[in-house]
Amino acid sequence: MEQFVADTLKDHNLRTTTCRTEVLGTFLNKEVALSHGDLEGALGDQFDRVTIYRTLKTFLEKGIIHKVLDDEGVRYALCKDRCTEHDHHHDHIHFKCTNCGQTNCLENVHIPAVQLPDGYRANELNLLIQGRCPECVA
Amino acid sequence: MEQFVADTLKDHNLRTTTCRTEVLGTFLNKEVALSHGDLEGALGDQFDRVTIYRTLKTFLEKGIIHKVLDDEGVRYALCKDRCTEHDHHHDHIHFKCTNCGQTNCLENVHIPAVQLPDGYRANELNLLIQGRCPECVA
DNA sequence: ATATGATCTGCAACACTGTTGCATGGTAAA
DNA sequence: TTTACCATGCAACAGTGTTGCAGATCATAT
Ligand SMILES: [Mn+2]
Ligand SMILES: [Mn+2]
Ligand SMILES: [Zn+2]
Ligand SMILES: [Zn+2]
């Protein structure tokens, strides 16, 4: 995994710094969408808040992570497809469990086509489904 | 319209105060999704920020408005269907124009059914489509 | 291995968002 | 008109996100 992190950073022409390595590693470990606050919590006092914000911004721009909309603040998740700077192409849904609070990408569940009224030009879709995840349904 | 505002408040067992009247009136006038900041701007210094926050929260709880997810902060829009406290039932999409910045409800465009993997229980859907609105396509 | 320049980081400061407690003022109903 | 209840304004606070700048760190070329 450490190798994957190093490669990913190199592939995107980013210097391998401790913060970037740790943040990317955290996304790989947790496998759920993370907020800035989640990262701060996971990484302790290792890094300044601002550095984490900037790391997220950089990863976003490079297409390493994508935003996950939420009714109580933005989260971020790894891009599985190869996205590039300002050209994210995601069509999977995001599921937020209202019980355990976890949000994740359901990469295999695609957003169905939507017929927009005349004149509208669609660019980016974002579908959040809230409910109960399998672990919390029981 | 003033009558409609008064009726709506009464229907939801809310006292008719100036702030509530003005906020509800603003939603009716503007016909787009509004953020707290938009309302502050539209209403000038008439009311304290906190009062506007509390008005939004009250309207949300009563089912007068619903949240509209956005990648840069939550907005709110009027509920057309009769929603009740904690029982919002919306299945229309929200469209945000990346050019003029306006977000609105496309009440007639419904969110298609989504087949979730086994074990997931869906409750609430939120689909935001970003792109260009008819006025900005030209 | 070292020097160099580009870039990343931490810190400080700031603006904006959202919440809470409390005293005061307004509303609706008797 | 009185009264009880509720909404408002103000103050204070925690959280979020941005920027400027000086110093540290990284990648590269010597
Ligand atoms: Mn995703
Ligand atoms: Mn809507
Ligand atoms: Zn769950
Ligand atoms: Zn537009």
Tab-separated table of C-alpha atoms and ligand atoms in Angstrom, chain A residues 97-102 132-133 135-136, ligand 3:
chain	number	residue	atom	x	y	z
A	97	CYS	CA	-26.461	5.475	6.699
A	98	THR	CA	-28.535	7.598	9.039
A	99	ASN	CA	-27.829	5.127	11.834
A	100	CYS	CA	-24.058	4.656	11.876
A	101	GLY	CA	-23.383	7.864	9.997
A	102	GLN	CA	-21.051	6.317	7.443
A	132	ARG	CA	-29.819	2.174	6.541
A	133	CYS	CA	-26.762	0.206	5.553
A	135	GLU	CA	-25.005	-3.643	9.105
A	136	CYS	CA	-27.604	-1.326	10.579
E	3	ZN	ZN	-24.980	1.975	9.100
